[in-house]
Coordinates of C-alpha atoms in Angstrom, one line a residue:
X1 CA -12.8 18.0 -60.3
X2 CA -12.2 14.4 -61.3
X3 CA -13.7 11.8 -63.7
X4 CA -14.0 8.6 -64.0
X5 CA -16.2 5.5 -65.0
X6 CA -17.6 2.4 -63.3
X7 CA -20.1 0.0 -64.9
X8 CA -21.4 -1.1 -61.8
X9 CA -23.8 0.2 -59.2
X10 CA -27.5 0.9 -58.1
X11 CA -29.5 3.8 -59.1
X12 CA -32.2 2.9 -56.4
X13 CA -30.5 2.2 -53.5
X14 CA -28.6 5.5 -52.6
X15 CA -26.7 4.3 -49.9
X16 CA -24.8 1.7 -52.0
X17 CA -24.2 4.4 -54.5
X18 CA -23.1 6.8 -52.0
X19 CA -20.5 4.0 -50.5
X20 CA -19.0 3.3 -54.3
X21 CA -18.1 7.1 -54.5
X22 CA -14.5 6.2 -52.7
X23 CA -13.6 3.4 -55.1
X24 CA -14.6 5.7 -58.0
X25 CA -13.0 9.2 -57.0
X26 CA -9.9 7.5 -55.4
X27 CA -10.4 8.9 -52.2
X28 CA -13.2 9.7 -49.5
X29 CA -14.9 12.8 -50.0
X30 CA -15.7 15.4 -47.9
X31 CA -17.5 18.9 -48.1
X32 CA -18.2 18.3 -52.0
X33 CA -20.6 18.1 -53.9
X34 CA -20.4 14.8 -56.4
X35 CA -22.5 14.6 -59.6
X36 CA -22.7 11.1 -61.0
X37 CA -23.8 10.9 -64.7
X38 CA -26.2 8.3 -66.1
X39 CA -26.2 6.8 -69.5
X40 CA -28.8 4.3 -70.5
X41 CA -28.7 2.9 -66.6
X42 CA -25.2 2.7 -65.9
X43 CA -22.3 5.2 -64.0
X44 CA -21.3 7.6 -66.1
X45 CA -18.8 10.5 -65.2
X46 CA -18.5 11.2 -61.8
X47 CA -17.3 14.5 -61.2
X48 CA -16.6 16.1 -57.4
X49 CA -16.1 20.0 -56.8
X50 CA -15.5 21.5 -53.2
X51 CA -18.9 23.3 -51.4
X52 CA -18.2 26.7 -51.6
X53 CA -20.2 29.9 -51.9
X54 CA -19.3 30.4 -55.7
X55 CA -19.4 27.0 -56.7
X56 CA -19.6 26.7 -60.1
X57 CA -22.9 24.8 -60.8
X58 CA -23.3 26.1 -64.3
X59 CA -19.8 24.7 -65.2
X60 CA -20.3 21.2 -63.7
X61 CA -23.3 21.0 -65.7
X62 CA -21.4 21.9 -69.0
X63 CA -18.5 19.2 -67.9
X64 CA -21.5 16.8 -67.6
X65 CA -22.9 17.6 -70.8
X66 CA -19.9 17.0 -73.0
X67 CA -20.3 13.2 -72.1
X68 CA -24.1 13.2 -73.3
X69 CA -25.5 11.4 -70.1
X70 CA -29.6 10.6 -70.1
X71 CA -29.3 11.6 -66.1
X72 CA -27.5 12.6 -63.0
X73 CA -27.6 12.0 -59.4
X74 CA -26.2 14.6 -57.0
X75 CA -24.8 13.9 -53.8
X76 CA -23.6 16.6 -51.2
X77 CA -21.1 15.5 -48.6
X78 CA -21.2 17.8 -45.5
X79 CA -20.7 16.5 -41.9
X80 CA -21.1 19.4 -40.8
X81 CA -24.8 20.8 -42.2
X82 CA -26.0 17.2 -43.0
X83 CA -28.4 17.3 -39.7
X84 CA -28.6 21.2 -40.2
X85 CA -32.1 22.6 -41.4
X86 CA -30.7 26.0 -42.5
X87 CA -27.8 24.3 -44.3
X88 CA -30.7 21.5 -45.7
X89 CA -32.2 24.7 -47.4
X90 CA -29.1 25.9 -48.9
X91 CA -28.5 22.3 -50.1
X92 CA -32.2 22.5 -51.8
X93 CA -31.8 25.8 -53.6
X94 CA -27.8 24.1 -54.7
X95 CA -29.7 21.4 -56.0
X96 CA -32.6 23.1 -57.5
X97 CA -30.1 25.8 -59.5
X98 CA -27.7 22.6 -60.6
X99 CA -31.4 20.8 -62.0
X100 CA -31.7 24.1 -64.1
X101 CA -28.7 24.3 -65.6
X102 CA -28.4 20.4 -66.2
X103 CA -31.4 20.4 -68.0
X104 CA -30.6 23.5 -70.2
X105 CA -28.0 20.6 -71.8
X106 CA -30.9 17.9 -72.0
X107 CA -29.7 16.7 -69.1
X108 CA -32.5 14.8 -65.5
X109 CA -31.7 15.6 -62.2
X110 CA -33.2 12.0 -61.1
X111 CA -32.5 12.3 -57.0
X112 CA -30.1 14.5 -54.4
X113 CA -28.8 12.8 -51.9
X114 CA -27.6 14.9 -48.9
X115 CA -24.9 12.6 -46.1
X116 CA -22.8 13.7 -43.1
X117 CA -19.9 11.1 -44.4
X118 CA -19.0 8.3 -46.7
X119 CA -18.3 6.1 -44.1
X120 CA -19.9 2.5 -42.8
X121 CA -22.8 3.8 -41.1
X122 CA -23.1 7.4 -42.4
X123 CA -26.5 8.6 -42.7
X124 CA -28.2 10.4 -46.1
X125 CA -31.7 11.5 -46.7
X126 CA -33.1 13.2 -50.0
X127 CA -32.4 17.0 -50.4
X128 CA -36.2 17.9 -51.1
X129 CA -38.1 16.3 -48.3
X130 CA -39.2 13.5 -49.8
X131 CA -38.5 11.4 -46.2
X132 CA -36.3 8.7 -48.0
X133 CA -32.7 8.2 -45.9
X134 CA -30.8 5.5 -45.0
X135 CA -27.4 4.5 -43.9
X136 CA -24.3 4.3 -45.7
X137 CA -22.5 0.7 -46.6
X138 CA -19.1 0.0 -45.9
X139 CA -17.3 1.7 -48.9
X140 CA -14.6 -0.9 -48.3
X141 CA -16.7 -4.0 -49.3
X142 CA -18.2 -2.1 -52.2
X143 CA -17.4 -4.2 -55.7
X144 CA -15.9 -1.0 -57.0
X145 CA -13.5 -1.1 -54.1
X146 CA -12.4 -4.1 -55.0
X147 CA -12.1 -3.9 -58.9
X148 CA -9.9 -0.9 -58.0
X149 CA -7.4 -2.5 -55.7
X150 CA -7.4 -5.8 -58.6
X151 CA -6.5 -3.0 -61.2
X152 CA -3.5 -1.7 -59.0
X153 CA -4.9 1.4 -57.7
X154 CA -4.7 2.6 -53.9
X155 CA -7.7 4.5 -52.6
X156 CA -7.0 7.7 -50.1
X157 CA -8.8 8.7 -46.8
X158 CA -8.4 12.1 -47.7
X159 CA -7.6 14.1 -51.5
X160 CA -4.9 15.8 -49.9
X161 CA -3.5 12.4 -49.3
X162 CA -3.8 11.3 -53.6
X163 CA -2.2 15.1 -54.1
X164 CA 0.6 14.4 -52.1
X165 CA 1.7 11.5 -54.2
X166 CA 2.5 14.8 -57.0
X167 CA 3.7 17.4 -54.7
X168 CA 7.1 18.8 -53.9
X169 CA 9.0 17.1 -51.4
X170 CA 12.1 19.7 -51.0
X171 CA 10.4 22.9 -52.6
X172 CA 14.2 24.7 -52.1
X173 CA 16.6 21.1 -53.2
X174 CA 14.1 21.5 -56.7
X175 CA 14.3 25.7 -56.7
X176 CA 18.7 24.8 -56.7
X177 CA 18.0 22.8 -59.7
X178 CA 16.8 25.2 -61.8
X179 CA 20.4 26.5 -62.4
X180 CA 21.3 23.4 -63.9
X181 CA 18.7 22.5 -66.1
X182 CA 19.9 23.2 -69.7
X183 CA 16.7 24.1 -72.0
X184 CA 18.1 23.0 -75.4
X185 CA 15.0 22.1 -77.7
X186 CA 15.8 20.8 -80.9
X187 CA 18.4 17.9 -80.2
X188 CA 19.9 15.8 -83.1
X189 CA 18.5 12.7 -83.6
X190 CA 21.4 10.9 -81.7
X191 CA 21.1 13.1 -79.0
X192 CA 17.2 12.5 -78.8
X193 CA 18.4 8.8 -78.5
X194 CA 20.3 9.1 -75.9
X195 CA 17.8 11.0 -73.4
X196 CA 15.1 8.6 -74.3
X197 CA 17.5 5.3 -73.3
X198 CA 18.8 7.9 -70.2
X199 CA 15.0 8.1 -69.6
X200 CA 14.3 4.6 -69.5
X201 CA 17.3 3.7 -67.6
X202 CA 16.4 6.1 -64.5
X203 CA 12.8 4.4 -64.4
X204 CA 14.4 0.9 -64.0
X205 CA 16.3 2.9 -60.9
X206 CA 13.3 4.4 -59.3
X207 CA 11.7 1.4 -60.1
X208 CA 14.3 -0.6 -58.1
X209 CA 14.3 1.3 -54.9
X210 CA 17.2 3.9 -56.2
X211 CA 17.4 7.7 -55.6
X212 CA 18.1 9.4 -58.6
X213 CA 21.3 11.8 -58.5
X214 CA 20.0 15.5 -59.0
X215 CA 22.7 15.5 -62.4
X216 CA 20.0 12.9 -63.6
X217 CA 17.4 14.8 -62.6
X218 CA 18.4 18.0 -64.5
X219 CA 19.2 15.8 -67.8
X220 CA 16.0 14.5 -67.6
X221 CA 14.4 17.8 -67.2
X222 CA 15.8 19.2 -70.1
X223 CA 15.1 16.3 -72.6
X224 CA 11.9 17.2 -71.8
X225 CA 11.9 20.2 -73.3
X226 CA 12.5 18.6 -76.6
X227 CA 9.7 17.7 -78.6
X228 CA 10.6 14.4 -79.9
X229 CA 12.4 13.2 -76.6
X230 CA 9.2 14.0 -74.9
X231 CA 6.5 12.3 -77.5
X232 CA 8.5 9.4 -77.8
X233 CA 8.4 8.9 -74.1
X234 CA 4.6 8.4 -74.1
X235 CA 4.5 5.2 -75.9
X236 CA 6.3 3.7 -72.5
X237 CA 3.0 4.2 -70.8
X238 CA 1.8 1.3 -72.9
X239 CA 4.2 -0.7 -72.8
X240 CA 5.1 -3.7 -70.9
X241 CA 7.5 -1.5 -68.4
X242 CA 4.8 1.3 -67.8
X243 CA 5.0 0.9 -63.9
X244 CA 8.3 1.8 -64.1
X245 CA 7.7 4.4 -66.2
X246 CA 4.5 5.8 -64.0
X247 CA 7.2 5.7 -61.0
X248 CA 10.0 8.2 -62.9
X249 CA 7.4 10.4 -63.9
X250 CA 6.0 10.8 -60.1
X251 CA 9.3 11.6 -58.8
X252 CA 10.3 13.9 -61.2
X253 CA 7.0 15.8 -60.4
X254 CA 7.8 15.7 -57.1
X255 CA 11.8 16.5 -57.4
X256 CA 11.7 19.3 -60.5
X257 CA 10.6 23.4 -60.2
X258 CA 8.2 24.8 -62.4
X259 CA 8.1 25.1 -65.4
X260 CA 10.0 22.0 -66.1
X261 CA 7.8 20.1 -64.0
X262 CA 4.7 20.4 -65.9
X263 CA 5.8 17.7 -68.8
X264 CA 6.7 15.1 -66.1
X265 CA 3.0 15.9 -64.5
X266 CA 1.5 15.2 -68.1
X267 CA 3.0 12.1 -68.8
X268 CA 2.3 10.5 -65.2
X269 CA -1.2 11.8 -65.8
X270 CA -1.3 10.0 -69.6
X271 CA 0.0 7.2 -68.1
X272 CA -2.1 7.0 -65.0
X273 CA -5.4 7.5 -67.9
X274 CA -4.5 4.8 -70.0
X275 CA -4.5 2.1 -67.4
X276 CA -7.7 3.4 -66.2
X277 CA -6.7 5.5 -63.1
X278 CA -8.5 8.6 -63.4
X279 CA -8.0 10.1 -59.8
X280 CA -4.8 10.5 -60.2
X281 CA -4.4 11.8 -63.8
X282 CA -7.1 14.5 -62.7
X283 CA -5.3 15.4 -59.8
X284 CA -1.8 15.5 -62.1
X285 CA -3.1 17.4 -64.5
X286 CA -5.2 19.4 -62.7
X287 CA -1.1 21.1 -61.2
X288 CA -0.2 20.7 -64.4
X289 CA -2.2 23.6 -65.6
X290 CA -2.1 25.7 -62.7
X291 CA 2.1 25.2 -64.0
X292 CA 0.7 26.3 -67.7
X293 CA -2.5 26.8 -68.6
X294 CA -2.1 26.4 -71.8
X295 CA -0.3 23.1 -72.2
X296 CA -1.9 21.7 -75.1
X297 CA -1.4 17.6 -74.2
X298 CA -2.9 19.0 -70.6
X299 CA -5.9 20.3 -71.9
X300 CA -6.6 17.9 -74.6
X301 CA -5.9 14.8 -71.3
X302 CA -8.5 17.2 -69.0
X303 CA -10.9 17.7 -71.6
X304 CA -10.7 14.1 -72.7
X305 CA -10.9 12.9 -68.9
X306 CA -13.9 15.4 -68.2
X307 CA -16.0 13.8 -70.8
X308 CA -15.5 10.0 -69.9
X309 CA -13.3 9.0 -72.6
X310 CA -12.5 5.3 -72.6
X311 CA -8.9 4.8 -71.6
X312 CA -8.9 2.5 -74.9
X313 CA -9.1 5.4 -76.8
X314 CA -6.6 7.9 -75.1
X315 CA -4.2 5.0 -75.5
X316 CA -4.1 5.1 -79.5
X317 CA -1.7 8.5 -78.8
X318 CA 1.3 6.4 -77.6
X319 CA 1.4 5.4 -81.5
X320 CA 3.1 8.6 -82.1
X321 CA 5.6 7.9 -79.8
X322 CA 6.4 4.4 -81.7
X323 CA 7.1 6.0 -84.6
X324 CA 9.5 8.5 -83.3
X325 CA 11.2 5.4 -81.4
X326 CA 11.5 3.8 -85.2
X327 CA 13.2 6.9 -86.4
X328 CA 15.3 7.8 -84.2
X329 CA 16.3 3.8 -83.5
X330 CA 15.3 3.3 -79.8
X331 CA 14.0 -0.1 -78.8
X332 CA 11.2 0.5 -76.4
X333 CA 9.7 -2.0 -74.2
X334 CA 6.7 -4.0 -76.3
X335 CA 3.5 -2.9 -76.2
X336 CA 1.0 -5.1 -73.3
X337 CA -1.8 -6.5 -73.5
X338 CA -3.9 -4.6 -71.4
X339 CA -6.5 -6.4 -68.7
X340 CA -3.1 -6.8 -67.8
X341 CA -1.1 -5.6 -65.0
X342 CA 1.9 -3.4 -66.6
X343 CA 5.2 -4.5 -64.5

């Protein structure tokens, strides 16, 4: 499931909507259902869960709910049953229980879409008969597409292709590092220093095209652990060098074994929230709790994501780590101004 925000597109015209979806999810989707939230007449949360036989419809509605929307609009992506009477039926019934249990939160199922693919020239029609369809715009010229690649994001043919950017490369190269990872909590202040300037260093490297050496690697993995290391390396995702930060965070989620891998997932996914990318901090922290479920920055970042909290808002966290930069005497990058591309 993934969230994000958009304050552009067309409640009437379905097949506009429908072609935005991409640009707004990050990727193409495919056998999903996709619930786009209203509030007072503009995209809300959009939220995308996989058509299955349990799907959970009551907890899609509750995830709605928590951002107070006035309305929703479903759409159900299914080559497959999209020309399929039987499957059309289904779809009906899908749609009738998720209008129940949206409304038990307040909540207006105004229209369900049904569409083979969301593609140029993929064809939708209404869920309950009402003989509306229509054909799918190019989701490449949508103005969503576009504000996404100004912003710096990439958009995916596939989700597999958007979790790949966060999974394992060498599953047994990260399994030999575990021996080597020293879980010492609780450094010295001068020691804290020292892993945070170590941490900054290696994202200039990845930044620049260099392979970290699996000694850095381990280091890093163990800083961590530690408390203060780790909250003072969250102020770099708001700070001028936050590329370069996104970028060591990504490859030590996809270089490090669990469980040390779940605090370089977290910070990629704060840092991918706070400029606005939403795909791929769902998708990070999404691994991150299947790594530990109860990851308290992971759940606050999901819960925060699921209800369509402004990026503006999630970025007033990386304060903390300022301070802890003042204390223990690290100079961090200065903060950027954001509307901004971070370097």
């Amino acid at each position: 499931m993934t969230t994000s925000q958009s304050p552009d597109f067309h409640l009437n015209r379905p097949g506009v909507l429908i072609a935005a979806l991409p640009a707004v999810l990050g990727f193409v989707p495919e056998k999903s259902l996709v619930l786009v939230t209203v509030d007072r007449g503009t995209m809300g949360c959009v939220m995308r869960v996989d058509l299955a036989d349990d799907l959970p419809v009551g907890h899609v509605a509750e995830v709605a709910a928590t951002a107070r929307p006035d309305s929703a609009i479903a759409v159900v992506v299914d080559e497959a049953g999209a020309n399929c009477r039987l499957c059309n039926d289904e779809y009906r019934e899908l749609t009738e229980t998720l209008a129940g249990a949206l409304a038990g939160h307040g909540i207006e199922l105004l229209a369900a879409h049904v569409v083979d693919r969301v593609a140029a020239g993929g064809r939708w029609h209404c869920v309950d008969g009402c003989g509306s369809a229509g054909v799918i715009e190019d989701p490449s010229a949508s103005p969503l597409a576009a504000a996404a690649v100004l912003d710096g994001r990439r958009l995916y043919a596939r989700r597999a292709e958007l979790q790949n950017v966060i999974a394992v490369g060498d599953p047994a190269r990260a399994a030999a590092l575990a021996a080597t990872i020293c879980n010492d909590g609780g450094r010295t202040d001068a020691e804290a220093r020292s892993d945070v300037e170590a941490a900054i260093e290696a994202a200039a490297q990845v930044a620049g095209g260099d392979e970290l050496s699996d000694a850095t690697v381990a280091r890093l993995a163990g800083a961590l652990t530690d408390y203060t290391v780790r909250d003072t390396l969250y102020a770099l995702a708001v700070g001028e060098n936050a590329g370069q930060a996104e970028s060591l965070w990504a490859e030590l989620s996809r270089r490090l074994p669990e469980p040390w891998r779940v605090e370089a997932l977290v910070l990629l996914a704060y840092s991918a929230y706070v400029r606005g990318d939403g795909p791929l901090a769902g998708v990070s922290l999404e691994a991150a709790l299947r790594c530990d479920g109860t990851h308290r920055m992971a759940a606050m970042l999901d819960t925060a994501l699921q209800s369509g909290l402004h990026p503006e808002q999630i970025r007033e966290l990386a304060a903390t780590g300022f301070r802890l930069a003042d204390r223990l005497g690290v100079r961090l990058p200065p903060r950027r101004v954001f509307g901004q591309r971070a370097g």
